[in-house]
PDB file of C-alpha atoms in Angstrom:
ATOM      1  CA  SER A 282       3.268  -3.551   0.742  1.00  0.00           C
ATOM      2  CA  CYS A 283       2.053  -6.889  -0.659  1.00  0.00           C
ATOM      3  CA  ARG A 284       3.503 -10.079  -2.047  1.00  0.00           C
ATOM      4  CA  ALA A 285       4.435 -10.242  -5.710  1.00  0.00           C
ATOM      5  CA  ARG A 286       1.446 -11.591  -7.620  1.00  0.00           C
ATOM      6  CA  ASN A 287       1.238 -12.741 -11.239  1.00  0.00           C
ATOM      7  CA  ARG A 288      -0.324  -9.443 -12.320  1.00  0.00           C
ATOM      8  CA  HIS A 289       2.562  -7.483 -10.762  1.00  0.00           C
ATOM      9  CA  LEU A 290       5.192  -9.705 -12.366  1.00  0.00           C
ATOM     10  CA  LEU A 291       3.504  -9.506 -15.771  1.00  0.00           C
ATOM     11  CA  ALA A 292       3.357  -5.701 -15.657  1.00  0.00           C
ATOM     12  CA  GLY A 293       7.004  -5.611 -14.559  1.00  0.00           C
ATOM     13  CA  SER A 294       7.971  -7.882 -17.465  1.00  0.00           C
ATOM     14  CA  VAL A 295       6.319  -5.520 -19.938  1.00  0.00           C
ATOM     15  CA  LYS A 296       8.186  -2.573 -18.399  1.00  0.00           C
ATOM     16  CA  ASP A 297      11.414  -4.561 -18.648  1.00  0.00           C
ATOM     17  CA  ILE A 298      10.867  -5.390 -22.320  1.00  0.00           C
ATOM     18  CA  VAL A 299      10.238  -1.757 -23.271  1.00  0.00           C
ATOM     19  CA  THR A 300      13.138  -0.318 -21.273  1.00  0.00           C
ATOM     20  CA  ARG A 301      15.516  -3.120 -22.340  1.00  0.00           C
ATOM     21  CA  TYR A 302      14.670  -2.426 -25.994  1.00  0.00           C
ATOM     22  CA  ALA A 303      15.387   1.275 -25.489  1.00  0.00           C
ATOM     23  CA  HIS A 304      18.675   0.505 -23.732  1.00  0.00           C
ATOM     24  CA  GLN A 305      19.769  -1.863 -26.496  1.00  0.00           C
ATOM     25  CA  ASN A 306      19.074   0.855 -29.040  1.00  0.00           C
ATOM     26  CA  GLY A 307      21.492   3.275 -27.410  1.00  0.00           C
ATOM     27  CA  PHE A 308      19.232   5.203 -25.036  1.00  0.00           C
ATOM     28  CA  HIS A 309      20.189   5.792 -21.418  1.00  0.00           C
ATOM     29  CA  VAL A 310      17.486   4.265 -19.269  1.00  0.00           C
ATOM     30  CA  GLU A 311      17.509   4.338 -15.466  1.00  0.00           C
ATOM     31  CA  ARG A 312      16.424   0.913 -14.370  1.00  0.00           C
ATOM     32  CA  ARG A 313      15.553   1.470 -10.710  1.00  0.00           C
ATOM     33  CA  PHE A 314      12.983  -0.532  -8.836  1.00  0.00           C
ATOM     34  CA  GLY A 315      10.193   1.552  -7.344  1.00  0.00           C
ATOM     35  CA  TRP A 316       8.009   0.965  -4.332  1.00  0.00           C
ATOM     36  CA  ASP A 317       4.509   2.446  -4.322  1.00  0.00           C
ATOM     37  CA  CYS A 318       4.240   3.040  -0.600  1.00  0.00           C
ATOM     38  CA  HIS A 319       1.100   5.101  -0.226  1.00  0.00           C
ATOM     39  CA  GLY A 320      -2.568   4.715  -0.754  1.00  0.00           C
ATOM     40  CA  LEU A 321      -5.442   2.504   0.193  1.00  0.00           C
ATOM     41  CA  PRO A 322      -3.794  -0.940   0.370  1.00  0.00           C
ATOM     42  CA  VAL A 323      -1.370   0.167   3.089  1.00  0.00           C
ATOM     43  CA  GLU A 324      -3.977   2.222   4.924  1.00  0.00           C
ATOM     44  CA  HIS A 325      -6.487  -0.633   4.776  1.00  0.00           C
ATOM     45  CA  GLU A 326      -4.030  -3.033   6.428  1.00  0.00           C
ATOM     46  CA  ILE A 327      -3.172  -0.553   9.171  1.00  0.00           C
ATOM     47  CA  ASP A 328      -6.854   0.223   9.749  1.00  0.00           C
ATOM     48  CA  LYS A 329      -7.562  -3.506  10.241  1.00  0.00           C
ATOM     49  CA  LYS A 330      -4.496  -3.949  12.474  1.00  0.00           C
ATOM     50  CA  LEU A 331      -5.365  -1.005  14.730  1.00  0.00           C
ATOM     51  CA  GLY A 332      -9.169  -1.214  14.558  1.00  0.00           C
ATOM     52  CA  ILE A 333      -9.525   2.180  12.906  1.00  0.00           C
ATOM     53  CA  THR A 334     -13.014   2.799  11.552  1.00  0.00           C
ATOM     54  CA  GLY A 335     -12.825   6.363  10.253  1.00  0.00           C
ATOM     55  CA  PRO A 336     -10.948   9.656  10.027  1.00  0.00           C
ATOM     56  CA  ALA A 337     -11.789  10.535  13.637  1.00  0.00           C
ATOM     57  CA  ASP A 338      -9.800   7.515  14.837  1.00  0.00           C
ATOM     58  CA  VAL A 339      -6.823   8.576  12.729  1.00  0.00           C
ATOM     59  CA  HIS A 340      -6.954  12.129  14.107  1.00  0.00           C
ATOM     60  CA  ALA A 341      -7.247  10.821  17.675  1.00  0.00           C
ATOM     61  CA  MET A 342      -4.173   8.647  17.116  1.00  0.00           C
ATOM     62  CA  GLY A 343      -2.296  11.470  15.402  1.00  0.00           C
ATOM     63  CA  ILE A 344      -1.391  11.740  11.726  1.00  0.00           C
ATOM     64  CA  ASP A 345       2.331  11.331  12.434  1.00  0.00           C
ATOM     65  CA  LYS A 346       1.799   8.081  14.353  1.00  0.00           C
ATOM     66  CA  TYR A 347      -0.590   6.783  11.703  1.00  0.00           C
ATOM     67  CA  ASN A 348       1.920   7.534   8.941  1.00  0.00           C
ATOM     68  CA  ALA A 349       4.691   5.857  10.953  1.00  0.00           C
ATOM     69  CA  GLU A 350       2.534   2.717  11.249  1.00  0.00           C
ATOM     70  CA  CYS A 351       1.937   2.753   7.497  1.00  0.00           C
ATOM     71  CA  ARG A 352       5.651   3.161   6.774  1.00  0.00           C
ATOM     72  CA  SER A 353       6.488   0.274   9.106  1.00  0.00           C
ATOM     73  CA  ILE A 354       4.754  -2.333   6.915  1.00  0.00           C
ATOM     74  CA  VAL A 355       5.705  -1.102   3.464  1.00  0.00           C
ATOM     75  CA  MET A 356       8.982  -2.977   3.033  1.00  0.00           C
ATOM     76  CA  ARG A 357       8.065  -6.252   4.728  1.00  0.00           C
ATOM     77  CA  TYR A 358       8.000  -8.207   1.451  1.00  0.00           C
ATOM     78  CA  ALA A 359      11.074  -6.548  -0.102  1.00  0.00           C
ATOM     79  CA  ASN A 360      13.215  -9.709  -0.075  1.00  0.00           C
ATOM     80  CA  GLU A 361      10.454 -11.760  -1.674  1.00  0.00           C
ATOM     81  CA  TRP A 362       9.989  -9.150  -4.405  1.00  0.00           C
ATOM     82  CA  GLU A 363      13.707  -8.972  -5.121  1.00  0.00           C
ATOM     83  CA  HIS A 364      13.939 -12.767  -5.347  1.00  0.00           C
ATOM     84  CA  SER A 365      10.937 -13.019  -7.710  1.00  0.00           C
ATOM     85  CA  VAL A 366      12.052 -10.173  -9.968  1.00  0.00           C
ATOM     86  CA  GLN A 367      15.601 -11.507 -10.235  1.00  0.00           C
ATOM     87  CA  ARG A 368      14.308 -14.986 -11.111  1.00  0.00           C
ATOM     88  CA  LEU A 369      12.458 -13.397 -14.025  1.00  0.00           C
ATOM     89  CA  GLY A 370      15.761 -11.996 -15.273  1.00  0.00           C
ATOM     90  CA  ARG A 371      14.772  -8.322 -15.162  1.00  0.00           C
ATOM     91  CA  TRP A 372      17.528  -5.770 -15.531  1.00  0.00           C
ATOM     92  CA  ILE A 373      16.751  -3.684 -12.466  1.00  0.00           C
ATOM     93  CA  ASP A 374      18.610  -1.905  -9.670  1.00  0.00           C
ATOM     94  CA  PHE A 375      17.277  -2.667  -6.207  1.00  0.00           C
ATOM     95  CA  GLU A 376      20.126  -0.890  -4.402  1.00  0.00           C
ATOM     96  CA  ASN A 377      19.151   2.575  -5.689  1.00  0.00           C
ATOM     97  CA  ASP A 378      15.394   2.072  -5.575  1.00  0.00           C
ATOM     98  CA  TYR A 379      12.893   4.812  -4.928  1.00  0.00           C
ATOM     99  CA  LYS A 380      10.013   4.833  -2.490  1.00  0.00           C
ATOM    100  CA  THR A 381       6.949   7.012  -2.794  1.00  0.00           C
ATOM    101  CA  LEU A 382       6.787   7.413   0.984  1.00  0.00           C
ATOM    102  CA  TYR A 383       9.629   9.952   0.807  1.00  0.00           C
ATOM    103  CA  PRO A 384       8.710  13.219  -0.964  1.00  0.00           C
ATOM    104  CA  SER A 385      12.111  13.539  -2.678  1.00  0.00           C
ATOM    105  CA  SER A 386      11.866  10.130  -4.346  1.00  0.00           C
ATOM    106  CA  TRP A 387       8.128  10.513  -4.994  1.00  0.00           C
ATOM    107  CA  SER A 388       8.897  13.301  -7.437  1.00  0.00           C
ATOM    108  CA  GLN A 389      11.207  10.888  -9.256  1.00  0.00           C
ATOM    109  CA  SER A 390       8.590   8.144  -9.268  1.00  0.00           C
ATOM    110  CA  GLY A 391       5.976   9.974 -11.263  1.00  0.00           C
ATOM    111  CA  GLY A 392       4.434  12.477  -8.920  1.00  0.00           C
ATOM    112  CA  CYS A 393       6.340  15.146 -10.768  1.00  0.00           C
ATOM    113  CA  GLY A 394       5.003  13.771 -14.032  1.00  0.00           C
ATOM    114  CA  HIS A 395       1.444  13.736 -12.769  1.00  0.00           C
ATOM    115  CA  SER A 396       1.583  17.347 -11.654  1.00  0.00           C
ATOM    116  CA  SER A 397       3.312  18.393 -14.873  1.00  0.00           C
ATOM    117  CA  LEU A 398       0.652  16.692 -16.985  1.00  0.00           C
ATOM    118  CA  LEU A 399      -1.898  19.068 -15.567  1.00  0.00           C
ATOM    119  CA  LYS A 400       0.099  22.020 -16.887  1.00  0.00           C
ATOM    120  CA  VAL A 401       1.564  20.909 -20.228  1.00  0.00           C
ATOM    121  CA  SER A 402       1.343  18.199 -22.857  1.00  0.00           C
ATOM    122  CA  PHE A 403       2.571  14.654 -22.207  1.00  0.00           C
ATOM    123  CA  THR A 404       5.729  15.095 -24.290  1.00  0.00           C
ATOM    124  CA  GLU A 405       6.638  18.312 -22.478  1.00  0.00           C
ATOM    125  CA  ALA A 406       6.068  16.652 -19.079  1.00  0.00           C
ATOM    126  CA  THR A 407       8.427  13.819 -19.923  1.00  0.00           C
ATOM    127  CA  LYS A 408      11.140  16.339 -20.762  1.00  0.00           C
ATOM    128  CA  SER A 409      10.829  18.048 -17.376  1.00  0.00           C
ATOM    129  CA  CYS A 410      10.621  14.979 -15.116  1.00  0.00           C
ATOM    130  CA  PRO A 411      12.851  11.931 -14.786  1.00  0.00           C
ATOM    131  CA  THR A 412      11.107   8.955 -16.376  1.00  0.00           C
ATOM    132  CA  PRO A 413      12.223   5.437 -17.248  1.00  0.00           C
ATOM    133  CA  LEU A 414      11.908   6.310 -20.949  1.00  0.00           C
ATOM    134  CA  PRO A 415      13.474   9.329 -22.619  1.00  0.00           C
ATOM    135  CA  ALA A 416      10.987  11.781 -24.100  1.00  0.00           C
ATOM    136  CA  THR A 417      12.302  11.029 -27.598  1.00  0.00           C
ATOM    137  CA  LEU A 418      10.983   7.476 -27.300  1.00  0.00           C
ATOM    138  CA  LEU A 419       7.518   8.762 -26.536  1.00  0.00           C
ATOM    139  CA  SER A 420       7.206  11.010 -29.550  1.00  0.00           C
ATOM    140  CA  PRO A 421       5.034   9.856 -32.483  1.00  0.00           C
ATOM    141  CA  THR A 422       8.046   9.815 -34.812  1.00  0.00           C
ATOM    142  CA  SER A 423      10.359   7.761 -32.597  1.00  0.00           C
ATOM    143  CA  LYS A 424      11.686   4.420 -33.757  1.00  0.00           C
ATOM    144  CA  LEU A 425      10.315   2.653 -30.664  1.00  0.00           C
ATOM    145  CA  THR A 426       6.786   3.954 -31.165  1.00  0.00           C
ATOM    146  CA  ARG A 427       6.813   3.097 -34.879  1.00  0.00           C
ATOM    147  CA  THR A 428       8.164  -0.406 -34.239  1.00  0.00           C
ATOM    148  CA  THR A 429       5.724  -1.312 -31.486  1.00  0.00           C
ATOM    149  CA  MET A 430       2.697   0.178 -33.212  1.00  0.00           C
ATOM    150  CA  THR A 431       3.040  -1.901 -36.400  1.00  0.00           C
TER     151      THR A 431
END
């Protein structure tokens, strides 16, 4: 929902380094780009655009219409993001990306992980939800953890 800034590109580079290392060490790693399409940044822009000052305005407009307005601006910088990320040389799949504005892909993006974390330990949650890193990489005895911690 916003342009790619240095802080976004730096965080993406770190993610790329970790997942590339795992891939080069024989682990299967899904390298899909993800779009965080919900939350305050999107709502703030729509509120400014439509002059919304509080929840009553949203209810008067209708939740469905408000959500449709939010969804309409989410992908406006997609081409810019793809260009910037590719220039960095990240190994990433933009064609099979996920978007948190659709419930089915939200569960793949981490929502499933967040809800699972409330019920079980971190290692168990990573076994039950798709994540960029296999659960074996997140265990204290894994080669990746040992290598990066020293």
